[in-house]
Coordinates of C-alpha atoms and ligand atoms in Angstrom, one line a residue:
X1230 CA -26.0 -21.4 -192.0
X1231 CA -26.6 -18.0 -190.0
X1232 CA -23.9 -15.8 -189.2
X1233 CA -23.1 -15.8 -185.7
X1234 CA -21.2 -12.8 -185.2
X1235 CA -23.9 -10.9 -182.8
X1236 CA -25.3 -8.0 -184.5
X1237 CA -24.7 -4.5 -182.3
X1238 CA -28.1 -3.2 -180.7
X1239 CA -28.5 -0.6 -183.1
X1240 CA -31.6 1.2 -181.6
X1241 CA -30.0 2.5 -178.6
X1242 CA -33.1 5.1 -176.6
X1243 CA -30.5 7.3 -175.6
X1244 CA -29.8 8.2 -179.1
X1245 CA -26.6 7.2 -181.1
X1246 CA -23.7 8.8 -179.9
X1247 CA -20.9 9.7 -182.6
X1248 CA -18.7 6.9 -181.5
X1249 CA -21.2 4.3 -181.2
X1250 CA -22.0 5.1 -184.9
X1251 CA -18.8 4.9 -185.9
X1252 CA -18.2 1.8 -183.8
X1253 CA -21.6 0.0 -185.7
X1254 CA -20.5 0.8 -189.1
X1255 CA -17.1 -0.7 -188.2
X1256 CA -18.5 -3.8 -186.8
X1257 CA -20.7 -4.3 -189.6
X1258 CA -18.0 -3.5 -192.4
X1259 CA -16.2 -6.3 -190.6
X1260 CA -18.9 -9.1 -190.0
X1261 CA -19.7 -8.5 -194.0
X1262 CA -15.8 -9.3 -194.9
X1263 CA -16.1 -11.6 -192.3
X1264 CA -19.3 -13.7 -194.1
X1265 CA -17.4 -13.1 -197.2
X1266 CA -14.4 -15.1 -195.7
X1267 CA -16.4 -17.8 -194.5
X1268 CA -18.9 -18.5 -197.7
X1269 CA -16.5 -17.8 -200.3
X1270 CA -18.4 -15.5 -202.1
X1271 CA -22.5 -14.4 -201.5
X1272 CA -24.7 -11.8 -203.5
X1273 CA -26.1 -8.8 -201.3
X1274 CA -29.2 -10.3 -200.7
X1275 CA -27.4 -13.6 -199.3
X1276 CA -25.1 -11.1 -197.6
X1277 CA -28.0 -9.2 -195.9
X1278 CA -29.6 -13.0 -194.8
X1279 CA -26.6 -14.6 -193.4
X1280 CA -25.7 -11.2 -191.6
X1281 CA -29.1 -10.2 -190.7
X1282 CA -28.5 -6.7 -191.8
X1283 CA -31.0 -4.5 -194.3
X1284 CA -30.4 -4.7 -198.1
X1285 CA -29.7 -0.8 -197.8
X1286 CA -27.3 -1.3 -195.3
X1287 CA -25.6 -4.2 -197.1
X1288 CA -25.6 -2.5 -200.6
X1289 CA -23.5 0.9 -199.0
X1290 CA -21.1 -1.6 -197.1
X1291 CA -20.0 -3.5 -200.1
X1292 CA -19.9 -0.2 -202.0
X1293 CA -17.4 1.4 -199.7
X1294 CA -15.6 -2.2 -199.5
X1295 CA -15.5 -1.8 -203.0
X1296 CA -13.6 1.6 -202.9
X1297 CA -11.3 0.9 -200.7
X1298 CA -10.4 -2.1 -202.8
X1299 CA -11.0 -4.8 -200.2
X1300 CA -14.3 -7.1 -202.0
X1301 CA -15.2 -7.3 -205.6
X1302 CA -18.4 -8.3 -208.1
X1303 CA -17.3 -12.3 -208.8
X1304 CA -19.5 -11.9 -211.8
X1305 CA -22.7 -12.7 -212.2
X1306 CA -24.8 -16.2 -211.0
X1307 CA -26.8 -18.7 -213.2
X1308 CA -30.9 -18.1 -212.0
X1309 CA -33.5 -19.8 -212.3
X1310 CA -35.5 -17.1 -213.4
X1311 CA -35.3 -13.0 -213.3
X1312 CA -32.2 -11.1 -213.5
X1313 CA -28.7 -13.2 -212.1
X1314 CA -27.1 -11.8 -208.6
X1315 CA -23.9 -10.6 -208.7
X1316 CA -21.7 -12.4 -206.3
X1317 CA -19.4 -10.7 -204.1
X1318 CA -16.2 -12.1 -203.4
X1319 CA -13.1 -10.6 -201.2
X1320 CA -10.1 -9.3 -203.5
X1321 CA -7.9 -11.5 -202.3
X1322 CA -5.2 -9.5 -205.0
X1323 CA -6.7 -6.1 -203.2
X1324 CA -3.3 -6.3 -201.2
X1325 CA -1.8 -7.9 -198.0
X1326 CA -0.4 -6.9 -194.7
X1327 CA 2.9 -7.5 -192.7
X1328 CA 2.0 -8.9 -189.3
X1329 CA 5.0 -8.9 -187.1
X1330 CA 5.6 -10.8 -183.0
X1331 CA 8.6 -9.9 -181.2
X1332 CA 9.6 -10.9 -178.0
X1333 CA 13.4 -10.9 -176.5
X1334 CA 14.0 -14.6 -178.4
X1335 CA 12.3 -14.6 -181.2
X1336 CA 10.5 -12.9 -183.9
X1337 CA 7.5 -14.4 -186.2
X1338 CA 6.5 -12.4 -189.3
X1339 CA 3.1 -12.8 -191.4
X1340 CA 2.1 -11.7 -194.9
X1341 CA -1.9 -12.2 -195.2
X1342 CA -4.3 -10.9 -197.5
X1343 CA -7.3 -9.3 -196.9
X1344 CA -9.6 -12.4 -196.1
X1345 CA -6.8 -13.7 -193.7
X1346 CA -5.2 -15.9 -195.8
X1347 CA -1.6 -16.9 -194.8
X1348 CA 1.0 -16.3 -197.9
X1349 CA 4.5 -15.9 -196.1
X1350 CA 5.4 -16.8 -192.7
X1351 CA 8.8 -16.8 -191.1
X1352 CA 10.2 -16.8 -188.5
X1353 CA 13.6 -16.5 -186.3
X1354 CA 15.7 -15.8 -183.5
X1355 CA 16.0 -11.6 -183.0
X1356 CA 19.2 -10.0 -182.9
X1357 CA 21.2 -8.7 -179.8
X1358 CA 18.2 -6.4 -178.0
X1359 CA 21.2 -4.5 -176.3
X1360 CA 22.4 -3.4 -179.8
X1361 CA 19.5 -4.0 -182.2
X1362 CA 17.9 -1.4 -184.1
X1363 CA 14.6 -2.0 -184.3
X1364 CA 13.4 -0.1 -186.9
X1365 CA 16.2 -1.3 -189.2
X1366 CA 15.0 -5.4 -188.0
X1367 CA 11.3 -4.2 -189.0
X1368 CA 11.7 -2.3 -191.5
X1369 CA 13.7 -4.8 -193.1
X1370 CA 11.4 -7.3 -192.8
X1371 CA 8.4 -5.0 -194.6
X1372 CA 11.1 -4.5 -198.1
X1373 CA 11.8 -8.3 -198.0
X1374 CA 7.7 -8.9 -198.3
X1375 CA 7.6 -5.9 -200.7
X1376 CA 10.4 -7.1 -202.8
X1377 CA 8.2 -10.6 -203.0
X1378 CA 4.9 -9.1 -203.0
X1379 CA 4.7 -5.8 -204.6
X1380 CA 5.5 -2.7 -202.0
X1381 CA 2.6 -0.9 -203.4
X1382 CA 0.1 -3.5 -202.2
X1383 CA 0.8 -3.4 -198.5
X1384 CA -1.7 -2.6 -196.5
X1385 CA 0.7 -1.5 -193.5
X1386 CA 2.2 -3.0 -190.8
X1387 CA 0.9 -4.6 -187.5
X1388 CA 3.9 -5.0 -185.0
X1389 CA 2.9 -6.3 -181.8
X1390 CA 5.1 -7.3 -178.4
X1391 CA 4.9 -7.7 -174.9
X1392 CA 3.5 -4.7 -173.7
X1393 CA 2.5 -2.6 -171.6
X1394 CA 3.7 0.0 -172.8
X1395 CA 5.0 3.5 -171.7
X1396 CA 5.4 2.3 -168.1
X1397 CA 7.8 2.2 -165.7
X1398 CA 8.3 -0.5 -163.5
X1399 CA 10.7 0.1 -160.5
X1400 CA 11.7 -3.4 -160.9
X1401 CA 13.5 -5.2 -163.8
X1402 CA 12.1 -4.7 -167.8
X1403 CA 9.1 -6.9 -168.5
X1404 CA 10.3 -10.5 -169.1
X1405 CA 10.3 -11.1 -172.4
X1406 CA 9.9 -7.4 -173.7
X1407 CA 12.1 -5.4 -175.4
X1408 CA 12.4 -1.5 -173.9
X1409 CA 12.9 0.1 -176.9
X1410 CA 9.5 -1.2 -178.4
X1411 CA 7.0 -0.8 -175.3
X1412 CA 6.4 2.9 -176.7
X1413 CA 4.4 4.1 -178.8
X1414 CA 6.4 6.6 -180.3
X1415 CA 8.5 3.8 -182.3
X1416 CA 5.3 3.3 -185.1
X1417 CA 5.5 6.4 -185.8
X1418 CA 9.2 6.5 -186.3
X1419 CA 8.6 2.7 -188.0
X1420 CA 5.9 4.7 -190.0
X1421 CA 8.3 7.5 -191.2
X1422 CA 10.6 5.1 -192.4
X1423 CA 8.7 2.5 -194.2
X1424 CA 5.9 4.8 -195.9
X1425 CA 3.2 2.6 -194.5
X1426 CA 1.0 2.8 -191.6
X1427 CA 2.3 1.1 -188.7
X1428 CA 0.2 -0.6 -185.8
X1429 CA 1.7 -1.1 -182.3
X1430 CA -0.1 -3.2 -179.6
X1431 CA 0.9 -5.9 -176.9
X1432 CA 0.9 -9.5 -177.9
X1433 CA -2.0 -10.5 -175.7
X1434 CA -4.5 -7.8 -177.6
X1435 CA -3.1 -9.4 -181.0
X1436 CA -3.6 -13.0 -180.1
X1437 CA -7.0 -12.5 -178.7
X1438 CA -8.1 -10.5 -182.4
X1439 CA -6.6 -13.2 -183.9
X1440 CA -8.5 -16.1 -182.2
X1441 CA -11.4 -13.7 -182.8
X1442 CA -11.1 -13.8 -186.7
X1443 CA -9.4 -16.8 -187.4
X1444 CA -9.1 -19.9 -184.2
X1445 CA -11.3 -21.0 -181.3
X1446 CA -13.1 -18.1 -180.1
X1447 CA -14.9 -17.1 -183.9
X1448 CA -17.9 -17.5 -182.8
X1449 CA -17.8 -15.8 -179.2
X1450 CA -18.4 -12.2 -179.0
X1451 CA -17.3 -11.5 -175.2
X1452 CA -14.2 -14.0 -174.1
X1453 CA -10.7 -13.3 -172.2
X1454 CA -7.5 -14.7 -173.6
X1455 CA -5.0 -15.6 -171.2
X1456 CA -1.6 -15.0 -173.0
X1457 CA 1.4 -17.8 -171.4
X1458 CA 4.5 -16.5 -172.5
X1459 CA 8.2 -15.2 -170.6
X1460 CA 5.3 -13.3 -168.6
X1461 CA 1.5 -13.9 -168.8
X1462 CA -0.6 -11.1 -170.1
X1463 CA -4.5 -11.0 -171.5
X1464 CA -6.6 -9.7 -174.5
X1465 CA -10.6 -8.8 -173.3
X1466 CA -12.7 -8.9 -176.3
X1467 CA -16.2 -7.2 -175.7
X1468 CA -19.0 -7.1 -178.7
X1469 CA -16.8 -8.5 -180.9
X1470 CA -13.9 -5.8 -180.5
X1471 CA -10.6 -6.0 -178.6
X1472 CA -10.4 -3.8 -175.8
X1473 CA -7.5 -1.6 -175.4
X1474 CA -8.0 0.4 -172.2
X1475 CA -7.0 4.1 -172.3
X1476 CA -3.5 3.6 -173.3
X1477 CA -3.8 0.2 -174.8
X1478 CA -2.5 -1.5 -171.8
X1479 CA -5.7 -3.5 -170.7
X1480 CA -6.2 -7.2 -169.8
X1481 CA -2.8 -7.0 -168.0
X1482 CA -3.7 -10.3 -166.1
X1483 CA -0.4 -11.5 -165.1
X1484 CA 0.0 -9.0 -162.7
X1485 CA -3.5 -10.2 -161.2
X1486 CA -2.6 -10.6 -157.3
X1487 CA -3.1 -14.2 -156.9
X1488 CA -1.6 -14.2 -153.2
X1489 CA -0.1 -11.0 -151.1
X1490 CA 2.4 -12.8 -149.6
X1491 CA 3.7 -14.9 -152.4
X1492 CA 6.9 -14.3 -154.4
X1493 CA 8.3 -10.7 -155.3
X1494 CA 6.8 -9.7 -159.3
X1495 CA 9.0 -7.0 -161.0
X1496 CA 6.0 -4.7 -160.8
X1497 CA 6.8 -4.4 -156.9
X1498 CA 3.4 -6.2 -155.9
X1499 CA 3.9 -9.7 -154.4
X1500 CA 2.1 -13.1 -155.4
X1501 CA 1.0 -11.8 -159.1
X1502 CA -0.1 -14.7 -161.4
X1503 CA 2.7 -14.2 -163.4
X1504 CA 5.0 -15.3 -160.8
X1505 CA 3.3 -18.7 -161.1
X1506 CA 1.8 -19.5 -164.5
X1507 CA 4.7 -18.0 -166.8
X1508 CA 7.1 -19.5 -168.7
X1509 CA 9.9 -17.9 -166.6
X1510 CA 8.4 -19.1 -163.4
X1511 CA 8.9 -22.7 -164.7
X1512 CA 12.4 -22.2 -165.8
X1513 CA 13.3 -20.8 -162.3
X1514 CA 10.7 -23.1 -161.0
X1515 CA 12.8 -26.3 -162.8
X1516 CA 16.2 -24.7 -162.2
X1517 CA 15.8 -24.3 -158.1
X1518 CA 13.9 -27.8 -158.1
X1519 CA 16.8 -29.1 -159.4
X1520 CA 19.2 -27.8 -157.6
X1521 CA 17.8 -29.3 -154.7
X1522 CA 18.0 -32.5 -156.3
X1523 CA 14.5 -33.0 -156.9
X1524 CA 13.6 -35.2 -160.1
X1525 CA 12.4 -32.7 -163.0
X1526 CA 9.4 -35.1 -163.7
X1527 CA 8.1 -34.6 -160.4
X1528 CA 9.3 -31.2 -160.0
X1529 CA 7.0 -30.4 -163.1
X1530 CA 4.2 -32.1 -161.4
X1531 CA 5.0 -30.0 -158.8
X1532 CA 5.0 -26.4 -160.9
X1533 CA 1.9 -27.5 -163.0
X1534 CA -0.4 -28.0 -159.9
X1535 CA 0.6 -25.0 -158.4
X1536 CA 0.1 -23.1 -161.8
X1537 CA -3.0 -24.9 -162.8
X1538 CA -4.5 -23.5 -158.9
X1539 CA -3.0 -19.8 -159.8
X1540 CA -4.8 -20.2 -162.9
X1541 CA -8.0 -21.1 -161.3
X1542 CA -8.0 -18.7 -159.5
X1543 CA -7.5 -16.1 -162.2
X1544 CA -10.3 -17.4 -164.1
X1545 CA -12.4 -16.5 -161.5
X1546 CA -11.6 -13.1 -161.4
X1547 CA -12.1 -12.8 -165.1
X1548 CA -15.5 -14.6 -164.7
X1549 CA -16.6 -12.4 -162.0
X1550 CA -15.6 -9.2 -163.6
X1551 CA -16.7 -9.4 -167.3
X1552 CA -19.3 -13.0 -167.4
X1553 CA -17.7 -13.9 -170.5
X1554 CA -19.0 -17.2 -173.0
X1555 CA -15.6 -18.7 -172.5
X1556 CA -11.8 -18.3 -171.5
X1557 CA -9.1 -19.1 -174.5
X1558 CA -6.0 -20.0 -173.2
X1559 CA -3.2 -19.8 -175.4
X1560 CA 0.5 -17.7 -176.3
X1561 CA 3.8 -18.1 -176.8
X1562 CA 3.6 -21.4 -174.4
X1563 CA 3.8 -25.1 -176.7
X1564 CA 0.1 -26.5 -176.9
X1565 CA 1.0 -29.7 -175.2
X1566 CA 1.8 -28.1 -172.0
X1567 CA -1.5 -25.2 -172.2
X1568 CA -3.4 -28.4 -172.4
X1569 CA -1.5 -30.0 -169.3
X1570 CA -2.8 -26.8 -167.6
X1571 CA -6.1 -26.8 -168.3
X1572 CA -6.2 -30.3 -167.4
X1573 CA -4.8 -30.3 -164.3
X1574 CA -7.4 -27.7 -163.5
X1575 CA -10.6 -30.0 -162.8
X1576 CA -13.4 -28.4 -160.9
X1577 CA -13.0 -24.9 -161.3
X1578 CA -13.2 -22.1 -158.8
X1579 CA -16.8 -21.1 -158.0
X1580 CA -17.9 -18.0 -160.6
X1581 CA -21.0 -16.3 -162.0
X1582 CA -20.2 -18.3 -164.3
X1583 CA -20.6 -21.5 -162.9
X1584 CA -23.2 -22.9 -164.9
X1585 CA -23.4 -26.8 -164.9
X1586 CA -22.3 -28.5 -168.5
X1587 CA -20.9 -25.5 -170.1
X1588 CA -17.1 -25.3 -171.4
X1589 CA -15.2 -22.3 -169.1
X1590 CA -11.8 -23.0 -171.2
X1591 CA -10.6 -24.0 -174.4
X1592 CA -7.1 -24.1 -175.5
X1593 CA -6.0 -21.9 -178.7
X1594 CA -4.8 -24.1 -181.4
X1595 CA -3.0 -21.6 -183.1
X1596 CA -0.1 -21.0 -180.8
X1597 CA 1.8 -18.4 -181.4
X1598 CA 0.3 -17.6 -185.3
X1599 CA -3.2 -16.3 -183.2
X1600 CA -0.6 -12.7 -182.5
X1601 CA 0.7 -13.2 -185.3
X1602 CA -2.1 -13.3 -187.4
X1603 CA -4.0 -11.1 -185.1
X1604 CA -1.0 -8.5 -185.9
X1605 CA -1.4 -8.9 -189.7
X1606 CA -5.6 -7.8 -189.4
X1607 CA -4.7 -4.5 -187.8
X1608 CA -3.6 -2.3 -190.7
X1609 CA -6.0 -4.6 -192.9
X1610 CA -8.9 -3.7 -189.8
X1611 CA -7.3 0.4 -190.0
X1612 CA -8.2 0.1 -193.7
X1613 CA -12.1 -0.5 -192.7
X1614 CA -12.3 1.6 -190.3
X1615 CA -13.4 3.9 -192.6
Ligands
ZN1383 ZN1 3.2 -8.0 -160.9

């Protein structure tokens, strides 16, 4: 089996820029860990096959994996003939790293190891946001893993939440967001008082690195993921790499304009998709429906058509703007009903990508573990960034 992660186009004519030389050797640090992960363990010249990079290339990856502590020599094959290969294997006791999703309800907290591998998970309601400290919540969480798992082994933190972040709405906070986390400065602070490096991006970047490395979208290089939580946000993933933007606030699709004279968004425009597709706008959706006297059952046929068009057209506007291989749909929303959605959504809007036969959406099946997990790779991804 070939890797499929796409290689970079390494022989750019325009001659490689610093940043797209540190942006190969990142990429290609990460599709060796990630062969590693997927074949158990390989030798360098399996390495350099499956990956479809040079045996130079390969043997100075591995060697500065090596330092860093992330892979190790397995030991050495049985050959048929000439000298054994050593196989290289991820060091799965090389450490682990505290992925952390908080939203106003709950939290969900992750210890993986290097490979991805999930050895703690919990999860909870969060305290009072009014009178929370959050750096007391987090940093609390980070000694109970360190108590269990050895503090000296973690790789850092990766704390992730609705973003955006340092903005200011003139409406209401972000549904579902807490204010004291949607800036920056608070890894830092989180950073000061843990000792590790600390990671902050919104949920929707997480989940989409997650699904990258570890659910439905492993094998695409360019796909959008369309985050349904209390609001509705988006991850882009381009070559293989998240996309932040210029202050990490990108892929905010839920403030997509869907129509200019729908309902009033906390952002001050009217009509944004979040208005329509979120798991507040049900609620309210449900609650007023009610009140009315409507049946729920119908009244959630109701909300799911209109939500299911909304989406449509949002898709659309992701297809036309990047021409991705697929959307993942997925977040804080239960499976059952992201699959209602997608359903309901038949024949979608015409696209570039409209290409007869070929899947435009796929549900995540990891839920809400996809931020989570996707939260636990980003100190483990800082430590190969090297
Ligand atoms: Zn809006």
């Amino acid at each position: 089996m070939r890797y499929s992660w796409p290689m970079l186009d390494q022989t750019n004519p325009l001659g490689p820029a610093a940043s797209t030389v540190r942006h190969v050797g990142r990429h290609n640090r990460r599709v060796i860990l990630h062969a590693l992960r997927v074949h158990g363990n390989l030798s360098r010249a399996e390495l350099a096959r499956f990956t479809g990079l040079t045996p130079q290339a390969v043997a100075n990856i591995v060697d500065t994996l090596m330092t860093a502590g992330l892979v190790r020599e397995a030991g050495r094959r049985k050959a048929q003939r000439g000298q054994p290969p050593i196989a290289i294997e991820i060091a799965n006791d090389g450490g682990y790293a505290v992925g952390v999703l908080i939203d106003a309800t709950s939290f969900h907290a992750v210890a993986a190891g290097i490979g991805g591998e999930l050895i703690e998970m919990r999860e909870g309601p969060v305290p009072d946001a009014i009178e929370a400290d959050w750096l007391d919540f987090v940093a609390g969480i980070h000694t109970e893993f360190g108590v269990r798992f050895g503090a000296d082994r973690c790789l850092g933190i990766g704390l992730v939440t609705p973003g955006p972040f340092d903005i200011d709405w003139p409406g209401v906070p972000t549904p579902g967001a807490i204010p004291q986390l949607q800036v920056r400065g608070i890894a830092d602070q989180l950073a000061a008082r843990t000792g590790t490096e600390v990671l902050l991006e919104n949920d929707a970047y997480a989940a989409a690195l997650g699904e990258k490395l570890y659910g439905q979208a492993t094998e695409f290089s360019d796909f959008f993921y369309i985050y349904v939580g209390e609001g509705v946000g988006g991850g882009i993933v381009i070559r293989g790499e998240p996309y932040r933007g210029t202050r990490g606030n990108a892929g905010e699709f839920g403030h997509l304009i869907v129509d200019p004279n729908g309902p009033q968004c906390y952002c001050g425009n009217r009509g944004c998709l979040g208005e329509y597709l979120s798991l507040r706008s049900m609620r309210d959706f449900l609650r007023d429906a009610e009140a009315a006297g409507e049946d729920r059952d119908r009244a959630m046929d109701r909300w799911v058509a209109r939500a299911s068009d909304a989406l449509s057209v949002g898709i659309a506007g992701i297809e036309n703007l990047f021409d991705p291989e697929i959307v993942v749909i997925g977040g804080a929303a239960p499976v059952p009903l992201l699959e209602r959605l997608a359903g309901e959504l038949g024949e979608l809007r015409a696209s570039v990508r409209q290409d007869v036969g070929r899947q435009r959406l796929r549900v995540s099946a990891l839920g809400e573990r996809s931020a989570a997990l996707g939260a636990s790779a980003l100190p483990i991804l800082a430590a190969i960034n090297v």
